[in-house]
Rosetta silent file (secondary structure, phi, psi, omega in degrees, C-alpha in Angstrom):
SEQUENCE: XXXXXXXXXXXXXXXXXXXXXXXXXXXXXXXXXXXXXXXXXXXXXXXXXXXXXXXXXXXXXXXXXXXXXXXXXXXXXXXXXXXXXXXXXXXXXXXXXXXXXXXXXXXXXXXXXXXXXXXXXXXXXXXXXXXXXXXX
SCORE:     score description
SCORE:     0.000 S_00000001
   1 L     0.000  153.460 -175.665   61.537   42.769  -68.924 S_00000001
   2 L   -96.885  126.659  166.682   59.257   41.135  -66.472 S_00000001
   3 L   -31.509  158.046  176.545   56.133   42.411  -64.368 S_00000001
   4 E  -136.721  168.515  177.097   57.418   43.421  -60.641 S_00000001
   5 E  -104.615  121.258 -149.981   55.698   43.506  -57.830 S_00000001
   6 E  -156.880  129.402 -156.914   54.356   46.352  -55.925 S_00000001
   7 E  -109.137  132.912 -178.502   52.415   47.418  -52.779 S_00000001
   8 E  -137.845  129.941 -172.668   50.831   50.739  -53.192 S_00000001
   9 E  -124.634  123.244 -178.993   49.294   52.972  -50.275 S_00000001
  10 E  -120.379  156.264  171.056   47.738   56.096  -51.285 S_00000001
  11 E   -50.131  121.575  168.499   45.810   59.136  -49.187 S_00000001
  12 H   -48.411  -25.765  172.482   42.332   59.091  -49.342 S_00000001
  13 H   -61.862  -65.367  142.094   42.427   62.429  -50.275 S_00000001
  14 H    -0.114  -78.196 -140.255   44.373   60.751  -53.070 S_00000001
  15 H   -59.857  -51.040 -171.262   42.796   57.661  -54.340 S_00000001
  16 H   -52.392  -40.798  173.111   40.310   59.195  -57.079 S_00000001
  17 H   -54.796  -54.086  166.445   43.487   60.627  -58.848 S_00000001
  18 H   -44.839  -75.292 -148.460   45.067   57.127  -58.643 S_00000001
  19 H   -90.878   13.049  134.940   42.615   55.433  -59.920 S_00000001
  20 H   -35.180  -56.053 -179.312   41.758   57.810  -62.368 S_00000001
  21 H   -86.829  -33.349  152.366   45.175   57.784  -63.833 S_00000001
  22 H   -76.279    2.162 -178.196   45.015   54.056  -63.867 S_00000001
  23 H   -89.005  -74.708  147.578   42.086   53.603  -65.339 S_00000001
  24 H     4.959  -57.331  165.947   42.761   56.386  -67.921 S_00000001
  25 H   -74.615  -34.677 -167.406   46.113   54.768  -68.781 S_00000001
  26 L  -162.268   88.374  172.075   45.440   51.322  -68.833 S_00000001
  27 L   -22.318  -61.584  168.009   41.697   50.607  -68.877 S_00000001
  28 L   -71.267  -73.416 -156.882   41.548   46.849  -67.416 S_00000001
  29 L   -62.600  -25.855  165.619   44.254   46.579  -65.650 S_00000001
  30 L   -65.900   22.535 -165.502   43.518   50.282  -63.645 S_00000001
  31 L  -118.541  151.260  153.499   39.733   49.007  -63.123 S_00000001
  32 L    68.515   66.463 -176.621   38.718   47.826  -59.779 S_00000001
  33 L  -129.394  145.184 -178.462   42.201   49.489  -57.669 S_00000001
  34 L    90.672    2.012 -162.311   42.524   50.942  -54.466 S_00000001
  35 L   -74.694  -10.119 -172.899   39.667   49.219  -52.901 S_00000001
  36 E  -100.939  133.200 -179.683   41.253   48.337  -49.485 S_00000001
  37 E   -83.520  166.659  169.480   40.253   50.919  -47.001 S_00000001
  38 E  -172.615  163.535  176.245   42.738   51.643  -43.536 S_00000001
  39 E  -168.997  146.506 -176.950   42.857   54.131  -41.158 S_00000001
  40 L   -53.942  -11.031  169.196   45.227   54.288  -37.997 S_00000001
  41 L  -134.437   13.253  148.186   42.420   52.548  -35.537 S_00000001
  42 L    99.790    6.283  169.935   40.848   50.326  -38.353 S_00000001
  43 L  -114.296  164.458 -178.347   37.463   52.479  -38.303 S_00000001
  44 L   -66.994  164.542    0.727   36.022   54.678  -40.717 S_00000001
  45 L   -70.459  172.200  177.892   36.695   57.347  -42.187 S_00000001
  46 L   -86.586  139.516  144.746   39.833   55.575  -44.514 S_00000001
  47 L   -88.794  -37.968 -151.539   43.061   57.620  -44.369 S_00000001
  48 E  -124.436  147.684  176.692   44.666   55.193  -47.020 S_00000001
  49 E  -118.648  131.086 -171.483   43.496   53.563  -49.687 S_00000001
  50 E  -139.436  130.092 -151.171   45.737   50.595  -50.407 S_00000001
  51 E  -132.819  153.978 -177.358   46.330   47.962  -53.749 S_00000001
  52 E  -161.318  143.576  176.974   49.383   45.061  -54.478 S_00000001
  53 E   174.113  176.706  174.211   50.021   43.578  -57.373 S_00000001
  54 E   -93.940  141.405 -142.686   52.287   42.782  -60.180 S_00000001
  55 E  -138.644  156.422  170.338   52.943   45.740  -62.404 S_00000001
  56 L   -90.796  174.358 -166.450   54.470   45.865  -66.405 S_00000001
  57 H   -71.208  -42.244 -162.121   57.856   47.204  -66.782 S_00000001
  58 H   -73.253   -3.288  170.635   56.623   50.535  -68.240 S_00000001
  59 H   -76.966  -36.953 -163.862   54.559   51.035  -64.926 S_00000001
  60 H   -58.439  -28.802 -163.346   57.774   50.196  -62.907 S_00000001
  61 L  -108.301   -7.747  175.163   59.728   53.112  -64.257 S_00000001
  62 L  -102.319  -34.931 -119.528   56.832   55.594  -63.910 S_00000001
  63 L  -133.401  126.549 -178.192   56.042   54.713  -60.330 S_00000001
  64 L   -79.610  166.706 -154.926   58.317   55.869  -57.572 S_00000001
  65 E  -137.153  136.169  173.999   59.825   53.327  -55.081 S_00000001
  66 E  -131.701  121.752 -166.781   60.520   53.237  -51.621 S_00000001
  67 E  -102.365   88.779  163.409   63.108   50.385  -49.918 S_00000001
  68 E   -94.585  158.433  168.367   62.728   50.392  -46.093 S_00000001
  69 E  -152.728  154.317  144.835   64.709   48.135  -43.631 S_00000001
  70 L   -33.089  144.227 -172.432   65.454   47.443  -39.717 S_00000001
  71 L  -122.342 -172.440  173.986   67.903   49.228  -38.232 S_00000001
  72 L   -58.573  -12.366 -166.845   69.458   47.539  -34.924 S_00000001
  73 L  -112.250    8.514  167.536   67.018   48.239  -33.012 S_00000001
  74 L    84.395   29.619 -156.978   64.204   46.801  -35.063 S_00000001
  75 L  -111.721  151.458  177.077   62.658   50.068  -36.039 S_00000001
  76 L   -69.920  154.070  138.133   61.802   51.008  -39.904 S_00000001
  77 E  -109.207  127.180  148.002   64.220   52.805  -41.654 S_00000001
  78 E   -52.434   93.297 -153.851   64.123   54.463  -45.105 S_00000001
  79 E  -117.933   19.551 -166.800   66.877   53.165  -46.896 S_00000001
  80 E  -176.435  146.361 -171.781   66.851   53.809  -50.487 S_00000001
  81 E  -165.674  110.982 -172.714   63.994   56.156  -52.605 S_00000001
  82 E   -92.532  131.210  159.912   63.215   56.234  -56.629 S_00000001
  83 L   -70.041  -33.199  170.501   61.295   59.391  -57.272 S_00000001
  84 L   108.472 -168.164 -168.812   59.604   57.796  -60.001 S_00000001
  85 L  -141.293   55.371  172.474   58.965   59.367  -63.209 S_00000001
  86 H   -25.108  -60.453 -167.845   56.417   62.625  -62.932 S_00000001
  87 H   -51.358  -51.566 -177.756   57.223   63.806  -66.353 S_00000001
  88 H   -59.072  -59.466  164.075   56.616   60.782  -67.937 S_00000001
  89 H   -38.116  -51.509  146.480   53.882   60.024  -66.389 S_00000001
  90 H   -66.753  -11.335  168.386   52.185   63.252  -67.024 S_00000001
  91 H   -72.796  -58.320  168.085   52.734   62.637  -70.755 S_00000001
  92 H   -53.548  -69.123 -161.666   51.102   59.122  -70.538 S_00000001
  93 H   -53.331  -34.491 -167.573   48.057   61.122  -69.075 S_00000001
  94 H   -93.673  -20.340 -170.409   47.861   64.185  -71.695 S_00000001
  95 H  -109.343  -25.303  170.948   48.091   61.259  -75.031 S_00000001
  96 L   -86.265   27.109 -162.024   45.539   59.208  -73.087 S_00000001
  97 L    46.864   42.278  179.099   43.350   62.031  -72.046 S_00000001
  98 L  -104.433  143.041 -175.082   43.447   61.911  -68.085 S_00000001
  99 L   -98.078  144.910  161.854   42.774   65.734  -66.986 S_00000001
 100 L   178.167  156.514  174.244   45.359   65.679  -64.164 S_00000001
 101 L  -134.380  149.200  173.136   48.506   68.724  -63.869 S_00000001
 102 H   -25.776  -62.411  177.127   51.839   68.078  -63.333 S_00000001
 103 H   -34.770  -54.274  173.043   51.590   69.753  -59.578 S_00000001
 104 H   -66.698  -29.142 -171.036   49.151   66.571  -58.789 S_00000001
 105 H   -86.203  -23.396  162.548   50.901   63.615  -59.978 S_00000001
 106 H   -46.892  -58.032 -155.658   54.251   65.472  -57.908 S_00000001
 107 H   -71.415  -26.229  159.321   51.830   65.522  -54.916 S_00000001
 108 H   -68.330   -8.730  170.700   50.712   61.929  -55.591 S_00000001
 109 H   -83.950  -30.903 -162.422   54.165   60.898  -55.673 S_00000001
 110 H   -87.182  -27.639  169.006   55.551   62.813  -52.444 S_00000001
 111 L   -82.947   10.527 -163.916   52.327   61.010  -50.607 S_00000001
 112 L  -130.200  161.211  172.571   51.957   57.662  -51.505 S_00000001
 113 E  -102.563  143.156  179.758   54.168   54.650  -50.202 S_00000001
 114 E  -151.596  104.011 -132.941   55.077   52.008  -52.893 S_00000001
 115 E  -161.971  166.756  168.206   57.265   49.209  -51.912 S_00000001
 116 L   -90.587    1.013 -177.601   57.892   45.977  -52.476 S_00000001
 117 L   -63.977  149.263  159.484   56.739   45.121  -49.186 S_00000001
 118 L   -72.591  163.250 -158.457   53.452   42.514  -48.690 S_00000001
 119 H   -60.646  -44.678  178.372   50.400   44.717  -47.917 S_00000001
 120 H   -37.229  -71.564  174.371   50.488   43.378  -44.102 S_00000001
 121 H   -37.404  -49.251 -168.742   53.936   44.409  -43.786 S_00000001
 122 H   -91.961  -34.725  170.880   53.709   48.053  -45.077 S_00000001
 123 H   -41.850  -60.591  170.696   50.622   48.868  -43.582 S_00000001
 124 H   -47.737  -43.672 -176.932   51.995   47.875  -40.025 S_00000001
 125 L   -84.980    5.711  167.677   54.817   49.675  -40.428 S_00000001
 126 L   -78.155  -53.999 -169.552   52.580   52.600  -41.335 S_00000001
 127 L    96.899   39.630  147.254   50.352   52.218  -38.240 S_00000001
 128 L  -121.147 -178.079 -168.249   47.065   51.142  -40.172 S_00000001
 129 E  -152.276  148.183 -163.691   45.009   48.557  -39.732 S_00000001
 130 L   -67.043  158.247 -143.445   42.150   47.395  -42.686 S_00000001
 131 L  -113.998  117.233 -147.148   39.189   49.369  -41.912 S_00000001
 132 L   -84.235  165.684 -153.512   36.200   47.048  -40.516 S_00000001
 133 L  -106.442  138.964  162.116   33.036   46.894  -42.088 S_00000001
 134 L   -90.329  179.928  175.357   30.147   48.167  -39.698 S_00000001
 135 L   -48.114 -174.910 -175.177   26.968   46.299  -38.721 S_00000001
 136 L  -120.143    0.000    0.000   24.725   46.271  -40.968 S_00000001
């Protein structure tokens, strides 16, 4: 099996848990994730914390999936949705030591967007825009 590719938008509320559990699981490749701020008018505070990248197969099969398309009228549709793999995932986390319960990694699943979409793409069709740095 091959890496896949995969745009991931998480809550802010969120993000420490992400990148917790990637770090936790898979030291390098979790380190330095999550780093692009958004928010629905592109100022602080971030609602979303958002990351893309190519992923190994045994992430692919933990990490739920979401397939949108156009409908006729040019509007997103949800048209297809992998729940992902809680259990498992909570497993990886208890033999690598990440404190984390079952309840959170549901609620990080039912909250996060993950897609195959480029970041541009899913973000827009979210309604966020990258979150601008202020003066300095």
């Amino acid at each position: 099996m091959t890496d896949v590719y995969r745009c991931m938008v998480v809550r802010a509320e969120d993000v420490e848990l992400a990148r917790a559990i990637a770090v936790g699981i898979s030291p390098v490749a979790g380190a330095g994730m999550w780093l692009g701020k958004h928010s629905p008018t592109g100022q602080e505070p971030a609602t979303h914390y958002a990351d893309s990248g190519y992923i190994g197969p045994e992430w692919e099969v933990l990490m739920p999936l979401q397939t949108w398309t156009r409908d006729e009228n040019g509007d997103w549709v949800l048209a297809d949705v992998y729940m992902g793999d809680p259990q498992a995932l909570y497993d990886a986390c208890v033999q690598y030591g990440v404190q984390v319960t079952q309840q959170q990694i549901a609620d990080l699943f039912n909250n996060s967007d993950v897609t195959t979409q480029e970041p541009a793409e899913a973000l827009a069709r979210m309604g966020l825009q990258l979150v601008q740095a202020g003066e300095p």
